[in-house]
Amino acid sequence: MKASGSRFSKCLYFSANAFARKVEKLATNSWKKINLTPSHAYLLMTVIEEPGVQPGKLAEEMQLTPSTITRLIEKMEENKLVVRTTEGKVTNVYPTPKANQLYPQMKDCLDEFYTNCISILGAEEMKRTAININKLSDKLSS
């Protein structure tokens, strides 16, 4: 059944979650070839692009709770993709050489995800939807 045919199609909660699950599936399929979840991949790309980034900034950037960021970082430490250093009360996260080597493949996965989204939604619809979702999310945060 299409989401638009559901009895809950006019409910923001159910519609947003149905959409999120479908986007998650597309993203997961794009990232599975390098054995990363989308959340791990986006966090790792940020760490590679901003070596020494602090967990609080990662939480803010990714719109996740600090405890979720900590769990993601711990998993990537286990996989030898990041290291944390602590100086006083400040923790910084750095990519490992293994992570840096993975970066070109990560960019390919990201390109594949966007290409798949564009082929399904169209470039303008994808952009417009992301902008609208962000506006609505910001309103709900205030």
PDB file of C-alpha atoms in Angstrom:
ATOM      1  CA  MET A   1       0.000   0.000   0.000  1.00  0.00           C
ATOM      2  CA  LYS A   2       1.183   3.480  -0.790  1.00  0.00           C
ATOM      3  CA  ALA A   3       1.588   5.854   2.153  1.00  0.00           C
ATOM      4  CA  SER A   4      -0.974   8.174   0.574  1.00  0.00           C
ATOM      5  CA  GLY A   5      -3.561   5.381   0.809  1.00  0.00           C
ATOM      6  CA  SER A   6      -3.103   4.767   4.517  1.00  0.00           C
ATOM      7  CA  ARG A   7      -5.773   5.775   6.986  1.00  0.00           C
ATOM      8  CA  PHE A   8      -2.989   7.696   8.732  1.00  0.00           C
ATOM      9  CA  SER A   9      -1.886   9.644   5.646  1.00  0.00           C
ATOM     10  CA  LYS A  10      -3.018  12.961   7.145  1.00  0.00           C
ATOM     11  CA  CYS A  11      -1.114  12.371  10.385  1.00  0.00           C
ATOM     12  CA  LEU A  12       2.254  14.140  10.487  1.00  0.00           C
ATOM     13  CA  TYR A  13       3.733  11.564  12.876  1.00  0.00           C
ATOM     14  CA  PHE A  14       2.961   8.553  10.704  1.00  0.00           C
ATOM     15  CA  SER A  15       3.700  10.298   7.408  1.00  0.00           C
ATOM     16  CA  ALA A  16       7.076  11.619   8.605  1.00  0.00           C
ATOM     17  CA  ASN A  17       8.085   8.232   9.983  1.00  0.00           C
ATOM     18  CA  ALA A  18       7.006   6.363   6.843  1.00  0.00           C
ATOM     19  CA  PHE A  19       9.073   8.788   4.770  1.00  0.00           C
ATOM     20  CA  ALA A  20      12.052   8.514   7.142  1.00  0.00           C
ATOM     21  CA  ARG A  21      12.013   4.708   6.968  1.00  0.00           C
ATOM     22  CA  LYS A  22      12.086   4.792   3.165  1.00  0.00           C
ATOM     23  CA  VAL A  23      14.927   7.309   3.083  1.00  0.00           C
ATOM     24  CA  GLU A  24      16.792   5.253   5.722  1.00  0.00           C
ATOM     25  CA  LYS A  25      16.484   2.164   3.520  1.00  0.00           C
ATOM     26  CA  LEU A  26      17.933   4.028   0.511  1.00  0.00           C
ATOM     27  CA  ALA A  27      20.786   5.388   2.637  1.00  0.00           C
ATOM     28  CA  THR A  28      21.512   2.035   4.266  1.00  0.00           C
ATOM     29  CA  ASN A  29      21.729   0.359   0.862  1.00  0.00           C
ATOM     30  CA  SER A  30      24.174   3.016  -0.327  1.00  0.00           C
ATOM     31  CA  TRP A  31      26.464   2.674   2.702  1.00  0.00           C
ATOM     32  CA  LYS A  32      26.408  -1.092   3.260  1.00  0.00           C
ATOM     33  CA  LYS A  33      29.231  -1.759   0.775  1.00  0.00           C
ATOM     34  CA  ILE A  34      31.672  -0.186   3.242  1.00  0.00           C
ATOM     35  CA  ASN A  35      29.969  -1.663   6.318  1.00  0.00           C
ATOM     36  CA  LEU A  36      28.854   1.625   7.837  1.00  0.00           C
ATOM     37  CA  THR A  37      25.417   2.760   8.868  1.00  0.00           C
ATOM     38  CA  PRO A  38      24.399   6.149   7.511  1.00  0.00           C
ATOM     39  CA  SER A  39      24.776   7.726  10.967  1.00  0.00           C
ATOM     40  CA  HIS A  40      28.275   6.329  11.415  1.00  0.00           C
ATOM     41  CA  ALA A  41      29.214   7.426   7.903  1.00  0.00           C
ATOM     42  CA  TYR A  42      28.025  11.015   8.268  1.00  0.00           C
ATOM     43  CA  LEU A  43      29.714  11.327  11.647  1.00  0.00           C
ATOM     44  CA  LEU A  44      32.955   9.888  10.272  1.00  0.00           C
ATOM     45  CA  MET A  45      32.916  12.209   7.257  1.00  0.00           C
ATOM     46  CA  THR A  46      32.560  15.147   9.625  1.00  0.00           C
ATOM     47  CA  VAL A  47      35.475  13.918  11.739  1.00  0.00           C
ATOM     48  CA  ILE A  48      37.634  13.483   8.621  1.00  0.00           C
ATOM     49  CA  GLU A  49      36.716  16.931   7.318  1.00  0.00           C
ATOM     50  CA  GLU A  50      37.152  18.564  10.762  1.00  0.00           C
ATOM     51  CA  PRO A  51      39.876  16.637  12.635  1.00  0.00           C
ATOM     52  CA  GLY A  52      39.684  17.365  16.349  1.00  0.00           C
ATOM     53  CA  VAL A  53      35.961  18.120  16.290  1.00  0.00           C
ATOM     54  CA  GLN A  54      34.305  18.002  19.686  1.00  0.00           C
ATOM     55  CA  PRO A  55      31.410  15.606  20.404  1.00  0.00           C
ATOM     56  CA  GLY A  56      29.097  18.506  21.295  1.00  0.00           C
ATOM     57  CA  LYS A  57      29.587  20.026  17.862  1.00  0.00           C
ATOM     58  CA  LEU A  58      28.922  16.611  16.271  1.00  0.00           C
ATOM     59  CA  ALA A  59      25.686  16.316  18.259  1.00  0.00           C
ATOM     60  CA  GLU A  60      24.595  19.770  17.151  1.00  0.00           C
ATOM     61  CA  GLU A  61      25.573  19.217  13.508  1.00  0.00           C
ATOM     62  CA  MET A  62      23.873  15.829  13.273  1.00  0.00           C
ATOM     63  CA  GLN A  63      20.834  16.802  15.378  1.00  0.00           C
ATOM     64  CA  LEU A  64      21.458  13.871  17.743  1.00  0.00           C
ATOM     65  CA  THR A  65      21.723  13.697  21.521  1.00  0.00           C
ATOM     66  CA  PRO A  66      25.187  13.715  23.107  1.00  0.00           C
ATOM     67  CA  SER A  67      24.630  10.160  24.396  1.00  0.00           C
ATOM     68  CA  THR A  68      23.868   8.941  20.871  1.00  0.00           C
ATOM     69  CA  ILE A  69      27.032  10.634  19.581  1.00  0.00           C
ATOM     70  CA  THR A  70      29.022   8.943  22.347  1.00  0.00           C
ATOM     71  CA  ARG A  71      27.676   5.520  21.310  1.00  0.00           C
ATOM     72  CA  LEU A  72      28.484   6.190  17.650  1.00  0.00           C
ATOM     73  CA  ILE A  73      32.017   7.303  18.532  1.00  0.00           C
ATOM     74  CA  GLU A  74      32.563   4.259  20.767  1.00  0.00           C
ATOM     75  CA  LYS A  75      31.546   1.931  17.938  1.00  0.00           C
ATOM     76  CA  MET A  76      33.898   3.691  15.534  1.00  0.00           C
ATOM     77  CA  GLU A  77      36.706   3.479  18.079  1.00  0.00           C
ATOM     78  CA  GLU A  78      36.123  -0.296  18.267  1.00  0.00           C
ATOM     79  CA  ASN A  79      36.439  -0.397  14.474  1.00  0.00           C
ATOM     80  CA  LYS A  80      39.639   1.670  14.609  1.00  0.00           C
ATOM     81  CA  LEU A  81      38.147   4.537  12.626  1.00  0.00           C
ATOM     82  CA  VAL A  82      38.462   7.328  15.200  1.00  0.00           C
ATOM     83  CA  VAL A  83      40.417   8.164  18.320  1.00  0.00           C
ATOM     84  CA  ARG A  84      39.443  10.498  21.133  1.00  0.00           C
ATOM     85  CA  THR A  85      41.839  12.674  23.041  1.00  0.00           C
ATOM     86  CA  THR A  86      41.009  14.519  26.231  1.00  0.00           C
ATOM     87  CA  GLU A  87      42.734  17.650  27.471  1.00  0.00           C
ATOM     88  CA  GLY A  88      41.187  18.805  30.721  1.00  0.00           C
ATOM     89  CA  LYS A  89      37.452  18.914  30.098  1.00  0.00           C
ATOM     90  CA  VAL A  90      37.774  19.067  26.313  1.00  0.00           C
ATOM     91  CA  THR A  91      37.425  15.936  24.187  1.00  0.00           C
ATOM     92  CA  ASN A  92      38.432  15.951  20.546  1.00  0.00           C
ATOM     93  CA  VAL A  93      37.735  13.282  17.933  1.00  0.00           C
ATOM     94  CA  TYR A  94      40.255  12.491  15.195  1.00  0.00           C
ATOM     95  CA  PRO A  95      40.128  10.165  12.210  1.00  0.00           C
ATOM     96  CA  THR A  96      42.575   7.275  12.017  1.00  0.00           C
ATOM     97  CA  PRO A  97      44.618   6.521   8.892  1.00  0.00           C
ATOM     98  CA  LYS A  98      42.123   3.704   8.209  1.00  0.00           C
ATOM     99  CA  ALA A  99      39.276   6.250   8.183  1.00  0.00           C
ATOM    100  CA  ASN A 100      41.173   8.603   5.907  1.00  0.00           C
ATOM    101  CA  GLN A 101      41.766   5.750   3.441  1.00  0.00           C
ATOM    102  CA  LEU A 102      38.037   5.012   3.466  1.00  0.00           C
ATOM    103  CA  TYR A 103      37.087   8.603   2.642  1.00  0.00           C
ATOM    104  CA  PRO A 104      37.036   8.293  -1.191  1.00  0.00           C
ATOM    105  CA  GLN A 105      34.717   5.282  -0.923  1.00  0.00           C
ATOM    106  CA  MET A 106      32.533   7.212   1.491  1.00  0.00           C
ATOM    107  CA  LYS A 107      32.183  10.021  -1.040  1.00  0.00           C
ATOM    108  CA  ASP A 108      31.170   7.406  -3.642  1.00  0.00           C
ATOM    109  CA  CYS A 109      28.490   6.052  -1.283  1.00  0.00           C
ATOM    110  CA  LEU A 110      27.200   9.557  -0.671  1.00  0.00           C
ATOM    111  CA  ASP A 111      27.078  10.215  -4.425  1.00  0.00           C
ATOM    112  CA  GLU A 112      25.216   6.939  -4.938  1.00  0.00           C
ATOM    113  CA  PHE A 113      22.666   7.895  -2.286  1.00  0.00           C
ATOM    114  CA  TYR A 114      22.036  11.297  -3.866  1.00  0.00           C
ATOM    115  CA  THR A 115      21.861   9.781  -7.358  1.00  0.00           C
ATOM    116  CA  ASN A 116      19.278   7.250  -6.166  1.00  0.00           C
ATOM    117  CA  CYS A 117      17.213   9.941  -4.454  1.00  0.00           C
ATOM    118  CA  ILE A 118      17.333  12.168  -7.522  1.00  0.00           C
ATOM    119  CA  SER A 119      16.329   9.309  -9.808  1.00  0.00           C
ATOM    120  CA  ILE A 120      13.264   8.648  -7.633  1.00  0.00           C
ATOM    121  CA  LEU A 121      12.271  12.155  -6.508  1.00  0.00           C
ATOM    122  CA  GLY A 122      13.936  14.463  -8.993  1.00  0.00           C
ATOM    123  CA  ALA A 123      16.592  17.006  -8.038  1.00  0.00           C
ATOM    124  CA  GLU A 124      14.226  19.908  -7.404  1.00  0.00           C
ATOM    125  CA  GLU A 125      11.752  17.862  -5.365  1.00  0.00           C
ATOM    126  CA  MET A 126      14.578  16.418  -3.258  1.00  0.00           C
ATOM    127  CA  LYS A 127      16.009  19.885  -2.575  1.00  0.00           C
ATOM    128  CA  ARG A 128      12.594  21.424  -1.865  1.00  0.00           C
ATOM    129  CA  THR A 129      11.638  18.555   0.457  1.00  0.00           C
ATOM    130  CA  ALA A 130      14.892  18.831   2.444  1.00  0.00           C
ATOM    131  CA  ILE A 131      14.427  22.601   2.808  1.00  0.00           C
ATOM    132  CA  ASN A 132      10.820  22.191   3.959  1.00  0.00           C
ATOM    133  CA  ILE A 133      11.658  19.395   6.399  1.00  0.00           C
ATOM    134  CA  ASN A 134      14.399  21.559   7.924  1.00  0.00           C
ATOM    135  CA  LYS A 135      12.058  24.553   8.248  1.00  0.00           C
ATOM    136  CA  LEU A 136       9.409  22.417   9.943  1.00  0.00           C
ATOM    137  CA  SER A 137      11.992  20.784  12.201  1.00  0.00           C
ATOM    138  CA  ASP A 138      13.264  24.217  13.242  1.00  0.00           C
ATOM    139  CA  LYS A 139       9.714  25.316  14.078  1.00  0.00           C
ATOM    140  CA  LEU A 140       9.190  22.244  16.245  1.00  0.00           C
ATOM    141  CA  SER A 141      12.460  22.984  18.080  1.00  0.00           C
ATOM    142  CA  SER A 142      11.427  26.461  19.161  1.00  0.00           C
TER     143      SER A 142
END
